[in-house]
PDB file of N, CA and C in Angstrom:
ATOM      1  N   MET W  33       2.043  -9.030  13.877  1.00 70.00           N
ATOM      2  CA  MET W  33       2.455  -8.061  12.756  1.00 70.00           C
ATOM      3  C   MET W  33       2.454  -9.285  11.721  1.00 70.00           C
ATOM      4  N   LYS W  34       2.378  -9.958  10.840  1.00 83.00           N
ATOM      5  CA  LYS W  34       2.686 -10.416   9.408  1.00 83.00           C
ATOM      6  C   LYS W  34       3.931 -10.548   8.720  1.00 83.00           C
ATOM      7  N   PRO W  35       4.540 -11.493   8.506  1.00 93.00           N
ATOM      8  CA  PRO W  35       6.011 -11.670   8.156  1.00 93.00           C
ATOM      9  C   PRO W  35       5.934 -10.802   6.527  1.00 93.00           C
ATOM     10  N   TYR W  36       5.141 -10.837   5.847  1.00 94.00           N
ATOM     11  CA  TYR W  36       5.648 -10.247   4.592  1.00 94.00           C
ATOM     12  C   TYR W  36       4.802  -9.187   4.286  1.00 94.00           C
ATOM     13  N   CYS W  37       4.740  -8.009   3.850  1.00 93.00           N
ATOM     14  CA  CYS W  37       4.400  -6.897   2.933  1.00 93.00           C
ATOM     15  C   CYS W  37       4.699  -6.480   1.204  1.00 93.00           C
ATOM     16  N   PHE W  38       4.037  -5.494   0.893  1.00 93.00           N
ATOM     17  CA  PHE W  38       4.426  -5.169  -0.598  1.00 93.00           C
ATOM     18  C   PHE W  38       5.166  -4.429  -0.353  1.00 93.00           C
ATOM     19  N   ALA W  39       6.794  -4.151  -0.291  1.00 88.00           N
ATOM     20  CA  ALA W  39       7.352  -2.491  -0.915  1.00 88.00           C
ATOM     21  C   ALA W  39       9.192  -2.895  -1.597  1.00 88.00           C
ATOM     22  N   LEU W  40       9.022  -1.660  -1.947  1.00 81.00           N
ATOM     23  CA  LEU W  40       9.829  -0.829  -2.776  1.00 81.00           C
ATOM     24  C   LEU W  40       9.126  -2.460  -4.535  1.00 81.00           C
ATOM     25  N   ASP W  41       8.383  -1.984  -4.790  1.00 87.00           N
ATOM     26  CA  ASP W  41       7.947  -2.538  -5.530  1.00 87.00           C
ATOM     27  C   ASP W  41       8.139  -4.620  -5.690  1.00 87.00           C
ATOM     28  N   ARG W  42       8.349  -5.325  -4.623  1.00 91.00           N
ATOM     29  CA  ARG W  42       8.112  -6.568  -4.545  1.00 91.00           C
ATOM     30  C   ARG W  42       7.682  -6.897  -3.466  1.00 91.00           C
ATOM     31  N   ILE W  43       7.759  -8.106  -2.845  1.00 93.00           N
ATOM     32  CA  ILE W  43       7.090  -8.665  -1.651  1.00 93.00           C
ATOM     33  C   ILE W  43       7.907  -8.943  -0.655  1.00 93.00           C
ATOM     34  N   ALA W  44       7.783  -9.043   0.268  1.00 92.00           N
ATOM     35  CA  ALA W  44       9.559  -8.831   1.328  1.00 92.00           C
ATOM     36  C   ALA W  44       9.038  -9.074   2.846  1.00 92.00           C
ATOM     37  N   PRO W  45       9.937  -9.805   3.153  1.00 94.00           N
ATOM     38  CA  PRO W  45       9.753  -9.196   4.353  1.00 94.00           C
ATOM     39  C   PRO W  45       9.061  -8.205   4.796  1.00 94.00           C
ATOM     40  N   VAL W  46       8.797  -8.182   6.120  1.00 91.00           N
ATOM     41  CA  VAL W  46       8.729  -6.795   6.538  1.00 91.00           C
ATOM     42  C   VAL W  46      10.036  -6.017   6.780  1.00 91.00           C
ATOM     43  N   GLU W  47      10.676  -6.603   7.843  1.00 91.00           N
ATOM     44  CA  GLU W  47      12.366  -6.489   8.237  1.00 91.00           C
ATOM     45  C   GLU W  47      13.105  -5.008   7.033  1.00 91.00           C
ATOM     46  N   GLU W  48      12.686  -5.510   5.991  1.00 88.00           N
ATOM     47  CA  GLU W  48      12.991  -5.285   4.435  1.00 88.00           C
ATOM     48  C   GLU W  48      11.865  -3.978   4.270  1.00 88.00           C
ATOM     49  N   ALA W  49      11.219  -3.330   4.619  1.00 87.00           N
ATOM     50  CA  ALA W  49      10.267  -3.095   4.162  1.00 87.00           C
ATOM     51  C   ALA W  49      11.109  -1.520   5.103  1.00 87.00           C
ATOM     52  N   ARG W  50      11.123   0.003   4.212  1.00 84.00           N
ATOM     53  CA  ARG W  50      11.913   1.385   4.181  1.00 84.00           C
ATOM     54  C   ARG W  50      11.124   2.333   3.435  1.00 84.00           C
ATOM     55  N   ILE W  51      11.717   3.666   4.770  1.00 85.00           N
ATOM     56  CA  ILE W  51      10.766   5.084   3.912  1.00 85.00           C
ATOM     57  C   ILE W  51      11.839   5.692   4.382  1.00 85.00           C
ATOM     58  N   HIS W  52      12.254   6.110   3.023  1.00 83.00           N
ATOM     59  CA  HIS W  52      13.538   7.236   2.920  1.00 83.00           C
ATOM     60  C   HIS W  52      13.414   8.385   3.784  1.00 83.00           C
ATOM     61  N   ALA W  53      14.284   8.849   4.479  1.00 83.00           N
ATOM     62  CA  ALA W  53      14.163  10.032   5.630  1.00 83.00           C
ATOM     63  C   ALA W  53      14.086  11.117   4.820  1.00 83.00           C
ATOM     64  N   SER W  54      13.937  11.412   3.653  1.00 83.00           N
ATOM     65  CA  SER W  54      13.490  12.877   2.102  1.00 83.00           C
ATOM     66  C   SER W  54      12.504  12.404   1.924  1.00 83.00           C
ATOM     67  N   ASP W  55      11.458  11.087   2.690  1.00 87.00           N
ATOM     68  CA  ASP W  55      10.293  10.882   2.181  1.00 87.00           C
ATOM     69  C   ASP W  55       9.094  12.692   3.316  1.00 87.00           C
ATOM     70  N   ILE W  56       8.174  12.377   1.722  1.00 87.00           N
ATOM     71  CA  ILE W  56       7.729  13.919   2.503  1.00 87.00           C
ATOM     72  C   ILE W  56       6.226  13.049   3.209  1.00 87.00           C
ATOM     73  N   ALA W  57       6.361  12.204   3.173  1.00 86.00           N
ATOM     74  CA  ALA W  57       4.900  11.122   4.347  1.00 86.00           C
ATOM     75  C   ALA W  57       5.751  11.420   6.146  1.00 86.00           C
ATOM     76  N   VAL W  58       6.919  11.338   5.757  1.00 85.00           N
ATOM     77  CA  VAL W  58       8.207  11.629   6.687  1.00 85.00           C
ATOM     78  C   VAL W  58       8.504  13.377   7.688  1.00 85.00           C
ATOM     79  N   ILE W  59       8.423  13.562   6.259  1.00 86.00           N
ATOM     80  CA  ILE W  59       8.757  14.660   6.322  1.00 86.00           C
ATOM     81  C   ILE W  59       7.584  15.870   6.933  1.00 86.00           C
ATOM     82  N   ARG W  60       6.770  16.003   5.929  1.00 87.00           N
ATOM     83  CA  ARG W  60       5.299  16.517   6.150  1.00 87.00           C
ATOM     84  C   ARG W  60       3.493  15.828   5.952  1.00 87.00           C
ATOM     85  N   GLY W  61       4.256  14.567   6.274  1.00 88.00           N
ATOM     86  CA  GLY W  61       3.009  13.878   6.039  1.00 88.00           C
ATOM     87  C   GLY W  61       2.128  13.439   5.035  1.00 88.00           C
ATOM     88  N   TYR W  62       3.052  13.720   3.668  1.00 89.00           N
ATOM     89  CA  TYR W  62       2.239  13.669   2.285  1.00 89.00           C
ATOM     90  C   TYR W  62       1.748  12.252   2.051  1.00 89.00           C
ATOM     91  N   GLY W  63       0.861  11.581   1.835  1.00 92.00           N
ATOM     92  CA  GLY W  63       0.092  10.518   1.560  1.00 92.00           C
ATOM     93  C   GLY W  63      -0.954   9.999   1.696  1.00 92.00           C
ATOM     94  N   ILE W  64      -1.241   8.643   1.557  1.00 94.00           N
ATOM     95  CA  ILE W  64      -2.802   8.625   1.526  1.00 94.00           C
ATOM     96  C   ILE W  64      -2.117   7.162   2.021  1.00 94.00           C
ATOM     97  N   PHE W  65      -3.515   6.428   2.903  1.00 93.00           N
ATOM     98  CA  PHE W  65      -3.679   5.052   3.289  1.00 93.00           C
ATOM     99  C   PHE W  65      -5.153   4.846   3.340  1.00 93.00           C
ATOM    100  N   ASP W  66      -4.774   3.302   3.382  1.00 95.00           N
ATOM    101  CA  ASP W  66      -6.378   2.258   3.151  1.00 95.00           C
ATOM    102  C   ASP W  66      -6.592   1.789   4.163  1.00 95.00           C
ATOM    103  N   PHE W  67      -7.433   1.108   5.070  1.00 95.00           N
ATOM    104  CA  PHE W  67      -7.232  -0.105   5.479  1.00 95.00           C
ATOM    105  C   PHE W  67      -8.597  -0.867   5.394  1.00 95.00           C
ATOM    106  N   LEU W  68      -8.643  -2.320   4.765  1.00 95.00           N
ATOM    107  CA  LEU W  68      -9.945  -3.654   4.732  1.00 95.00           C
ATOM    108  C   LEU W  68      -9.342  -4.466   5.146  1.00 95.00           C
ATOM    109  N   ARG W  69     -10.660  -5.028   5.699  1.00 96.00           N
ATOM    110  CA  ARG W  69     -10.316  -6.806   6.430  1.00 96.00           C
ATOM    111  C   ARG W  69     -10.477  -7.638   5.438  1.00 96.00           C
ATOM    112  N   THR W  70     -10.272  -8.932   5.718  1.00 96.00           N
ATOM    113  CA  THR W  70      -9.855 -10.480   5.373  1.00 96.00           C
ATOM    114  C   THR W  70     -10.827 -11.064   5.919  1.00 96.00           C
ATOM    115  N   GLN W  71     -11.815 -11.512   5.390  1.00 97.00           N
ATOM    116  CA  GLN W  71     -12.584 -13.218   6.093  1.00 97.00           C
ATOM    117  C   GLN W  71     -12.639 -13.951   4.995  1.00 97.00           C
ATOM    118  N   GLU W  72     -11.992 -15.154   5.929  1.00 97.00           N
ATOM    119  CA  GLU W  72     -12.075 -16.533   4.925  1.00 97.00           C
ATOM    120  C   GLU W  72     -11.303 -16.153   4.400  1.00 97.00           C
ATOM    121  N   TYR W  73     -10.097 -15.819   4.104  1.00 97.00           N
ATOM    122  CA  TYR W  73      -8.999 -14.867   3.118  1.00 97.00           C
ATOM    123  C   TYR W  73      -8.989 -14.331   1.898  1.00 97.00           C
ATOM    124  N   CYS W  74     -10.980 -13.579   2.360  1.00 97.00           N
ATOM    125  CA  CYS W  74     -10.785 -12.498   1.019  1.00 97.00           C
ATOM    126  C   CYS W  74     -11.459 -11.499   1.530  1.00 97.00           C
ATOM    127  N   PRO W  75     -10.806 -10.603   0.419  1.00 97.00           N
ATOM    128  CA  PRO W  75     -10.375  -9.648   1.285  1.00 97.00           C
ATOM    129  C   PRO W  75     -12.018  -8.449   0.851  1.00 97.00           C
ATOM    130  N   LEU W  76     -12.878  -7.748   2.198  1.00 97.00           N
ATOM    131  CA  LEU W  76     -14.075  -7.137   2.024  1.00 97.00           C
ATOM    132  C   LEU W  76     -14.004  -6.550   1.150  1.00 97.00           C
ATOM    133  N   PHE W  77     -15.122  -6.409   0.374  1.00 97.00           N
ATOM    134  CA  PHE W  77     -15.255  -5.074  -0.316  1.00 97.00           C
ATOM    135  C   PHE W  77     -14.080  -4.148  -0.856  1.00 97.00           C
ATOM    136  N   LEU W  78     -13.132  -5.260  -1.972  1.00 97.00           N
ATOM    137  CA  LEU W  78     -12.139  -4.878  -2.340  1.00 97.00           C
ATOM    138  C   LEU W  78     -11.837  -4.121  -3.312  1.00 97.00           C
ATOM    139  N   SER W  79     -13.041  -4.172  -4.847  1.00 98.00           N
ATOM    140  CA  SER W  79     -12.919  -3.294  -5.301  1.00 98.00           C
ATOM    141  C   SER W  79     -13.634  -1.762  -5.097  1.00 98.00           C
ATOM    142  N   ASP W  80     -14.161  -1.562  -3.929  1.00 97.00           N
ATOM    143  CA  ASP W  80     -14.742  -0.218  -3.486  1.00 97.00           C
ATOM    144  C   ASP W  80     -13.221   0.219  -2.921  1.00 97.00           C
ATOM    145  N   TYR W  81     -12.603  -0.264  -1.671  1.00 97.00           N
ATOM    146  CA  TYR W  81     -11.354   0.273  -1.782  1.00 97.00           C
ATOM    147  C   TYR W  81     -10.050   0.040  -2.761  1.00 97.00           C
ATOM    148  N   LEU W  82      -9.846  -0.346  -3.457  1.00 97.00           N
ATOM    149  CA  LEU W  82      -9.203   0.209  -4.592  1.00 97.00           C
ATOM    150  C   LEU W  82      -9.335   1.276  -5.234  1.00 97.00           C
ATOM    151  N   ASP W  83     -10.825   1.298  -5.599  1.00 98.00           N
ATOM    152  CA  ASP W  83     -11.299   2.442  -6.276  1.00 98.00           C
ATOM    153  C   ASP W  83     -11.026   3.990  -5.263  1.00 98.00           C
ATOM    154  N   ARG W  84     -11.318   3.771  -4.101  1.00 97.00           N
ATOM    155  CA  ARG W  84     -11.304   4.596  -3.287  1.00 97.00           C
ATOM    156  C   ARG W  84      -9.481   5.222  -3.422  1.00 97.00           C
ATOM    157  N   PHE W  85      -8.685   4.523  -2.718  1.00 96.00           N
ATOM    158  CA  PHE W  85      -7.538   4.186  -3.375  1.00 96.00           C
ATOM    159  C   PHE W  85      -6.537   4.845  -3.964  1.00 96.00           C
ATOM    160  N   ILE W  86      -7.014   4.517  -5.653  1.00 96.00           N
ATOM    161  CA  ILE W  86      -7.055   5.203  -6.425  1.00 96.00           C
ATOM    162  C   ILE W  86      -7.395   6.422  -6.729  1.00 96.00           C
ATOM    163  N   ALA W  87      -8.654   6.531  -6.120  1.00 97.00           N
ATOM    164  CA  ALA W  87      -8.839   7.965  -5.700  1.00 97.00           C
ATOM    165  C   ALA W  87      -8.241   9.075  -5.620  1.00 97.00           C
ATOM    166  N   SER W  88      -8.392   8.388  -4.127  1.00 96.00           N
ATOM    167  CA  SER W  88      -7.055   9.803  -2.978  1.00 96.00           C
ATOM    168  C   SER W  88      -5.954   9.515  -4.300  1.00 96.00           C
ATOM    169  N   ALA W  89      -5.353   8.949  -4.375  1.00 93.00           N
ATOM    170  CA  ALA W  89      -4.608   9.247  -4.840  1.00 93.00           C
ATOM    171  C   ALA W  89      -3.843  10.391  -5.769  1.00 93.00           C
ATOM    172  N   GLN W  90      -4.944   9.942  -6.895  1.00 94.00           N
ATOM    173  CA  GLN W  90      -5.187  11.110  -8.350  1.00 94.00           C
ATOM    174  C   GLN W  90      -5.376  12.362  -7.185  1.00 94.00           C
ATOM    175  N   HIS W  91      -6.606  12.416  -6.816  1.00 95.00           N
ATOM    176  CA  HIS W  91      -6.656  13.686  -5.737  1.00 95.00           C
ATOM    177  C   HIS W  91      -5.162  14.743  -5.367  1.00 95.00           C
ATOM    178  N   THR W  92      -4.771  13.692  -4.757  1.00 91.00           N
ATOM    179  CA  THR W  92      -3.587  14.325  -3.929  1.00 91.00           C
ATOM    180  C   THR W  92      -2.338  14.387  -5.041  1.00 91.00           C
ATOM    181  N   ARG W  93      -2.449  14.101  -6.407  1.00 89.00           N
ATOM    182  CA  ARG W  93      -1.526  13.931  -7.627  1.00 89.00           C
ATOM    183  C   ARG W  93      -0.479  12.952  -6.842  1.00 89.00           C
ATOM    184  N   LEU W  94      -0.690  11.913  -6.644  1.00 89.00           N
ATOM    185  CA  LEU W  94       0.621  11.238  -6.143  1.00 89.00           C
ATOM    186  C   LEU W  94       0.320   9.779  -7.221  1.00 89.00           C
ATOM    187  N   PRO W  95       1.754   9.774  -7.663  1.00 86.00           N
ATOM    188  CA  PRO W  95       1.645   8.985  -8.940  1.00 86.00           C
ATOM    189  C   PRO W  95       1.804   7.282  -8.674  1.00 86.00           C
ATOM    190  N   LEU W  96       0.702   6.847  -8.623  1.00 89.00           N
ATOM    191  CA  LEU W  96       0.517   5.446  -8.358  1.00 89.00           C
ATOM    192  C   LEU W  96       1.051   4.234  -9.820  1.00 89.00           C
ATOM    193  N   ALA W  97       1.938   3.408  -8.866  1.00 89.00           N
ATOM    194  CA  ALA W  97       2.320   2.907 -10.343  1.00 89.00           C
ATOM    195  C   ALA W  97       2.105   1.236 -10.699  1.00 89.00           C
ATOM    196  N   TYR W  98       0.723   1.398 -10.018  1.00 92.00           N
ATOM    197  CA  TYR W  98      -0.124  -0.055 -10.122  1.00 92.00           C
ATOM    198  C   TYR W  98      -1.269   0.066 -10.755  1.00 92.00           C
ATOM    199  N   THR W  99      -1.643  -0.917 -11.592  1.00 95.00           N
ATOM    200  CA  THR W  99      -3.149  -1.146 -11.902  1.00 95.00           C
ATOM    201  C   THR W  99      -4.080  -1.247 -10.874  1.00 95.00           C
ATOM    202  N   LYS W 100      -5.758  -1.092 -11.273  1.00 96.00           N
ATOM    203  CA  LYS W 100      -5.944  -1.354 -10.062  1.00 96.00           C
ATOM    204  C   LYS W 100      -6.482  -3.643  -9.903  1.00 96.00           C
ATOM    205  N   ASP W 101      -6.294  -4.248 -10.993  1.00 97.00           N
ATOM    206  CA  ASP W 101      -5.698  -5.144 -11.138  1.00 97.00           C
ATOM    207  C   ASP W 101      -4.322  -5.805 -10.473  1.00 97.00           C
ATOM    208  N   GLU W 102      -3.915  -4.938 -10.619  1.00 95.00           N
ATOM    209  CA  GLU W 102      -2.287  -5.488  -9.875  1.00 95.00           C
ATOM    210  C   GLU W 102      -2.499  -5.111  -8.945  1.00 95.00           C
ATOM    211  N   LEU W 103      -2.991  -4.419  -8.072  1.00 95.00           N
ATOM    212  CA  LEU W 103      -2.825  -4.107  -6.638  1.00 95.00           C
ATOM    213  C   LEU W 103      -3.938  -5.414  -6.804  1.00 95.00           C
ATOM    214  N   ARG W 104      -5.098  -5.350  -6.616  1.00 96.00           N
ATOM    215  CA  ARG W 104      -5.468  -6.512  -6.464  1.00 96.00           C
ATOM    216  C   ARG W 104      -5.242  -7.755  -6.236  1.00 96.00           C
ATOM    217  N   ASP W 105      -4.233  -8.320  -8.000  1.00 96.00           N
ATOM    218  CA  ASP W 105      -2.930  -9.482  -7.714  1.00 96.00           C
ATOM    219  C   ASP W 105      -2.144  -9.344  -6.217  1.00 96.00           C
ATOM    220  N   ILE W 106      -1.507  -7.769  -6.029  1.00 95.00           N
ATOM    221  CA  ILE W 106      -0.670  -7.958  -4.923  1.00 95.00           C
ATOM    222  C   ILE W 106      -1.113  -8.170  -3.488  1.00 95.00           C
ATOM    223  N   ILE W 107      -2.434  -7.886  -2.995  1.00 96.00           N
ATOM    224  CA  ILE W 107      -3.106  -8.277  -1.648  1.00 96.00           C
ATOM    225  C   ILE W 107      -3.878  -9.359  -1.873  1.00 96.00           C
ATOM    226  N   TYR W 108      -3.553  -9.844  -2.959  1.00 96.00           N
ATOM    227  CA  TYR W 108      -4.146 -11.733  -3.002  1.00 96.00           C
ATOM    228  C   TYR W 108      -3.000 -12.578  -2.578  1.00 96.00           C
ATOM    229  N   THR W 109      -2.108 -11.817  -3.154  1.00 96.00           N
ATOM    230  CA  THR W 109      -0.645 -12.615  -2.951  1.00 96.00           C
ATOM    231  C   THR W 109       0.187 -12.815  -1.502  1.00 96.00           C
ATOM    232  N   LEU W 110      -0.276 -11.521  -1.257  1.00 95.00           N
ATOM    233  CA  LEU W 110       0.066 -11.045   0.379  1.00 95.00           C
ATOM    234  C   LEU W 110      -0.954 -12.073   1.458  1.00 95.00           C
ATOM    235  N   ILE W 111      -2.328 -11.860   1.392  1.00 96.00           N
ATOM    236  CA  ILE W 111      -3.389 -12.749   1.597  1.00 96.00           C
ATOM    237  C   ILE W 111      -2.581 -14.535   1.747  1.00 96.00           C
ATOM    238  N   ALA W 112      -2.209 -14.527   0.749  1.00 96.00           N
ATOM    239  CA  ALA W 112      -1.668 -16.305   1.180  1.00 96.00           C
ATOM    240  C   ALA W 112      -0.471 -16.081   1.880  1.00 96.00           C
ATOM    241  N   LYS W 113       0.380 -15.624   1.016  1.00 95.00           N
ATOM    242  CA  LYS W 113       1.507 -15.680   2.164  1.00 95.00           C
ATOM    243  C   LYS W 113       1.667 -15.722   3.606  1.00 95.00           C
ATOM    244  N   ASN W 114       0.784 -14.449   3.876  1.00 95.00           N
ATOM    245  CA  ASN W 114       0.792 -14.181   4.654  1.00 95.00           C
ATOM    246  C   ASN W 114       0.264 -15.315   6.193  1.00 95.00           C
ATOM    247  N   ASP W 115      -0.959 -16.383   5.188  1.00 95.00           N
ATOM    248  CA  ASP W 115      -2.322 -17.390   5.319  1.00 95.00           C
ATOM    249  C   ASP W 115      -2.966 -16.334   6.615  1.00 95.00           C
ATOM    250  N   LEU W 116      -3.053 -15.171   6.055  1.00 94.00           N
ATOM    251  CA  LEU W 116      -4.118 -14.078   6.622  1.00 94.00           C
ATOM    252  C   LEU W 116      -5.606 -14.536   6.444  1.00 94.00           C
ATOM    253  N   ARG W 117      -6.208 -15.379   7.710  1.00 95.00           N
ATOM    254  CA  ARG W 117      -7.417 -15.653   7.225  1.00 95.00           C
ATOM    255  C   ARG W 117      -8.972 -14.361   7.829  1.00 95.00           C
ATOM    256  N   GLU W 118      -7.945 -14.044   8.384  1.00 95.00           N
ATOM    257  CA  GLU W 118      -8.896 -13.229   9.450  1.00 95.00           C
ATOM    258  C   GLU W 118      -7.952 -11.894   9.591  1.00 95.00           C
ATOM    259  N   GLY W 119      -8.385 -10.869   9.278  1.00 94.00           N
ATOM    260  CA  GLY W 119      -7.294  -9.851   9.693  1.00 94.00           C
ATOM    261  C   GLY W 119      -7.106  -8.436   8.528  1.00 94.00           C
ATOM    262  N   GLY W 120      -6.904  -7.568   8.761  1.00 94.00           N
ATOM    263  CA  GLY W 120      -6.424  -6.306   8.167  1.00 94.00           C
ATOM    264  C   GLY W 120      -5.488  -6.080   7.257  1.00 94.00           C
ATOM    265  N   ILE W 121      -5.752  -5.098   6.181  1.00 94.00           N
ATOM    266  CA  ILE W 121      -4.680  -4.991   5.169  1.00 94.00           C
ATOM    267  C   ILE W 121      -4.605  -3.584   5.012  1.00 94.00           C
ATOM    268  N   ARG W 122      -3.197  -2.979   5.810  1.00 93.00           N
ATOM    269  CA  ARG W 122      -3.143  -1.185   5.307  1.00 93.00           C
ATOM    270  C   ARG W 122      -2.547  -0.709   4.162  1.00 93.00           C
ATOM    271  N   LEU W 123      -2.898  -0.240   3.241  1.00 94.00           N
ATOM    272  CA  LEU W 123      -2.177   0.158   2.045  1.00 94.00           C
ATOM    273  C   LEU W 123      -2.241   1.449   2.054  1.00 94.00           C
ATOM    274  N   VAL W 124      -0.600   2.562   2.286  1.00 93.00           N
ATOM    275  CA  VAL W 124       0.129   3.245   1.837  1.00 93.00           C
ATOM    276  C   VAL W 124       1.008   3.624   0.981  1.00 93.00           C
ATOM    277  N   LEU W 125       0.575   4.715   0.450  1.00 93.00           N
ATOM    278  CA  LEU W 125       1.410   5.475  -0.623  1.00 93.00           C
ATOM    279  C   LEU W 125       1.806   6.472  -0.439  1.00 93.00           C
ATOM    280  N   THR W 126       3.109   6.882  -0.152  1.00 91.00           N
ATOM    281  CA  THR W 126       3.928   8.121   0.223  1.00 91.00           C
ATOM    282  C   THR W 126       4.120   8.719  -0.938  1.00 91.00           C
ATOM    283  N   GLY W 127       4.512  10.168  -0.395  1.00 86.00           N
ATOM    284  CA  GLY W 127       4.924  11.202  -1.214  1.00 86.00           C
ATOM    285  C   GLY W 127       6.217  11.286  -1.872  1.00 86.00           C
ATOM    286  N   GLY W 128       6.965  10.220  -1.432  1.00 85.00           N
ATOM    287  CA  GLY W 128       8.153   9.826  -2.129  1.00 85.00           C
ATOM    288  C   GLY W 128       9.805  10.588  -1.657  1.00 85.00           C
ATOM    289  N   ARG W 129      10.473  10.338  -1.804  1.00 84.00           N
ATOM    290  CA  ARG W 129      11.859  11.116  -1.901  1.00 84.00           C
ATOM    291  C   ARG W 129      11.814  12.367  -2.224  1.00 84.00           C
ATOM    292  N   SER W 130      12.107  13.541  -1.780  1.00 77.00           N
ATOM    293  CA  SER W 130      11.701  14.374  -2.474  1.00 77.00           C
ATOM    294  C   SER W 130      12.897  15.534  -2.112  1.00 77.00           C
ATOM    295  N   GLU W 131      13.327  16.015  -3.408  1.00 78.00           N
ATOM    296  CA  GLU W 131      15.438  16.688  -2.975  1.00 78.00           C
ATOM    297  C   GLU W 131      14.582  18.080  -2.369  1.00 78.00           C
ATOM    298  N   ASN W 132      14.088  18.656  -2.534  1.00 76.00           N
ATOM    299  CA  ASN W 132      13.128  20.148  -2.288  1.00 76.00           C
ATOM    300  C   ASN W 132      12.692  20.170  -0.702  1.00 76.00           C
ATOM    301  N   HIS W 133      12.210  18.968  -0.075  1.00 73.00           N
ATOM    302  CA  HIS W 133      11.340  18.763   1.117  1.00 73.00           C
ATOM    303  C   HIS W 133       9.904  18.955   1.418  1.00 73.00           C
ATOM    304  N   PHE W 134       9.442  19.706  -0.503  1.00 68.00           N
ATOM    305  CA  PHE W 134       8.246  20.339  -0.513  1.00 68.00           C
ATOM    306  C   PHE W 134       7.327  19.268  -1.590  1.00 68.00           C
ATOM    307  N   ALA W 135       8.311  19.289  -2.877  1.00 71.00           N
ATOM    308  CA  ALA W 135       7.663  18.955  -4.065  1.00 71.00           C
ATOM    309  C   ALA W 135       7.226  17.183  -3.469  1.00 71.00           C
ATOM    310  N   PRO W 136       6.367  16.349  -4.529  1.00 72.00           N
ATOM    311  CA  PRO W 136       6.252  15.047  -3.957  1.00 72.00           C
ATOM    312  C   PRO W 136       7.644  14.236  -5.174  1.00 72.00           C
ATOM    313  N   GLY W 137       7.973  13.446  -4.912  1.00 70.00           N
ATOM    314  CA  GLY W 137       8.866  12.767  -5.867  1.00 70.00           C
ATOM    315  C   GLY W 137       8.227  11.403  -5.955  1.00 70.00           C
ATOM    316  N   GLN W 138       9.025  10.294  -6.587  1.00 71.00           N
ATOM    317  CA  GLN W 138       8.625   9.015  -7.056  1.00 71.00           C
ATOM    318  C   GLN W 138       7.965   8.747  -5.931  1.00 71.00           C
ATOM    319  N   SER W 139       6.792   8.410  -5.576  1.00 69.00           N
ATOM    320  CA  SER W 139       6.075   7.912  -4.260  1.00 69.00           C
ATOM    321  C   SER W 139       6.174   6.259  -4.417  1.00 69.00           C
ATOM    322  N   SER W 140       6.367   5.834  -3.428  1.00 63.00           N
ATOM    323  CA  SER W 140       6.696   4.745  -2.680  1.00 63.00           C
ATOM    324  C   SER W 140       5.484   4.243  -1.813  1.00 63.00           C
ATOM    325  N   ALA W 141       5.280   3.024  -2.700  1.00 61.00           N
ATOM    326  CA  ALA W 141       3.919   2.323  -2.390  1.00 61.00           C
ATOM    327  C   ALA W 141       4.348   1.118  -1.253  1.00 61.00           C
ATOM    328  N   LEU W 142       3.525   1.163  -0.549  1.00 65.00           N
ATOM    329  CA  LEU W 142       3.582  -0.339   0.818  1.00 65.00           C
ATOM    330  C   LEU W 142       2.548  -0.680   1.215  1.00 65.00           C
ATOM    331  N   TYR W 143       2.229  -1.590   0.616  1.00 62.00           N
ATOM    332  CA  TYR W 143       1.289  -2.764   0.895  1.00 62.00           C
ATOM    333  C   TYR W 143       1.341  -3.596   1.751  1.00 62.00           C
ATOM    334  N   PHE W 144       0.718  -3.587   3.396  1.00 64.00           N
ATOM    335  CA  PHE W 144       1.086  -4.810   3.839  1.00 64.00           C
ATOM    336  C   PHE W 144      -0.695  -4.986   4.659  1.00 64.00           C
TER     337      PHE W 144
END
């Protein structure tokens, strides 16, 4: 496991990444994810993966607080900070903390 991730709107040590117990990703499995590979510090097919991730968020009605360009920048920063020459990045967008355990709340975006 790499030492840094993007969680709670910032790049942080993996140990600081948290998902609330009332997040509907925990309660009902409501969220989306994608996975991409890096080769020579370059994320392969990044534009395609981000298009699919953003479309999945829209289809599941999960608010995504970042633009495609912002997501790309976060990913490149993580690649550099983790010295990820060859590896993978998992993108996760949860349903967020739900007051009634059903309706989505404010989504929590985690990018590893």
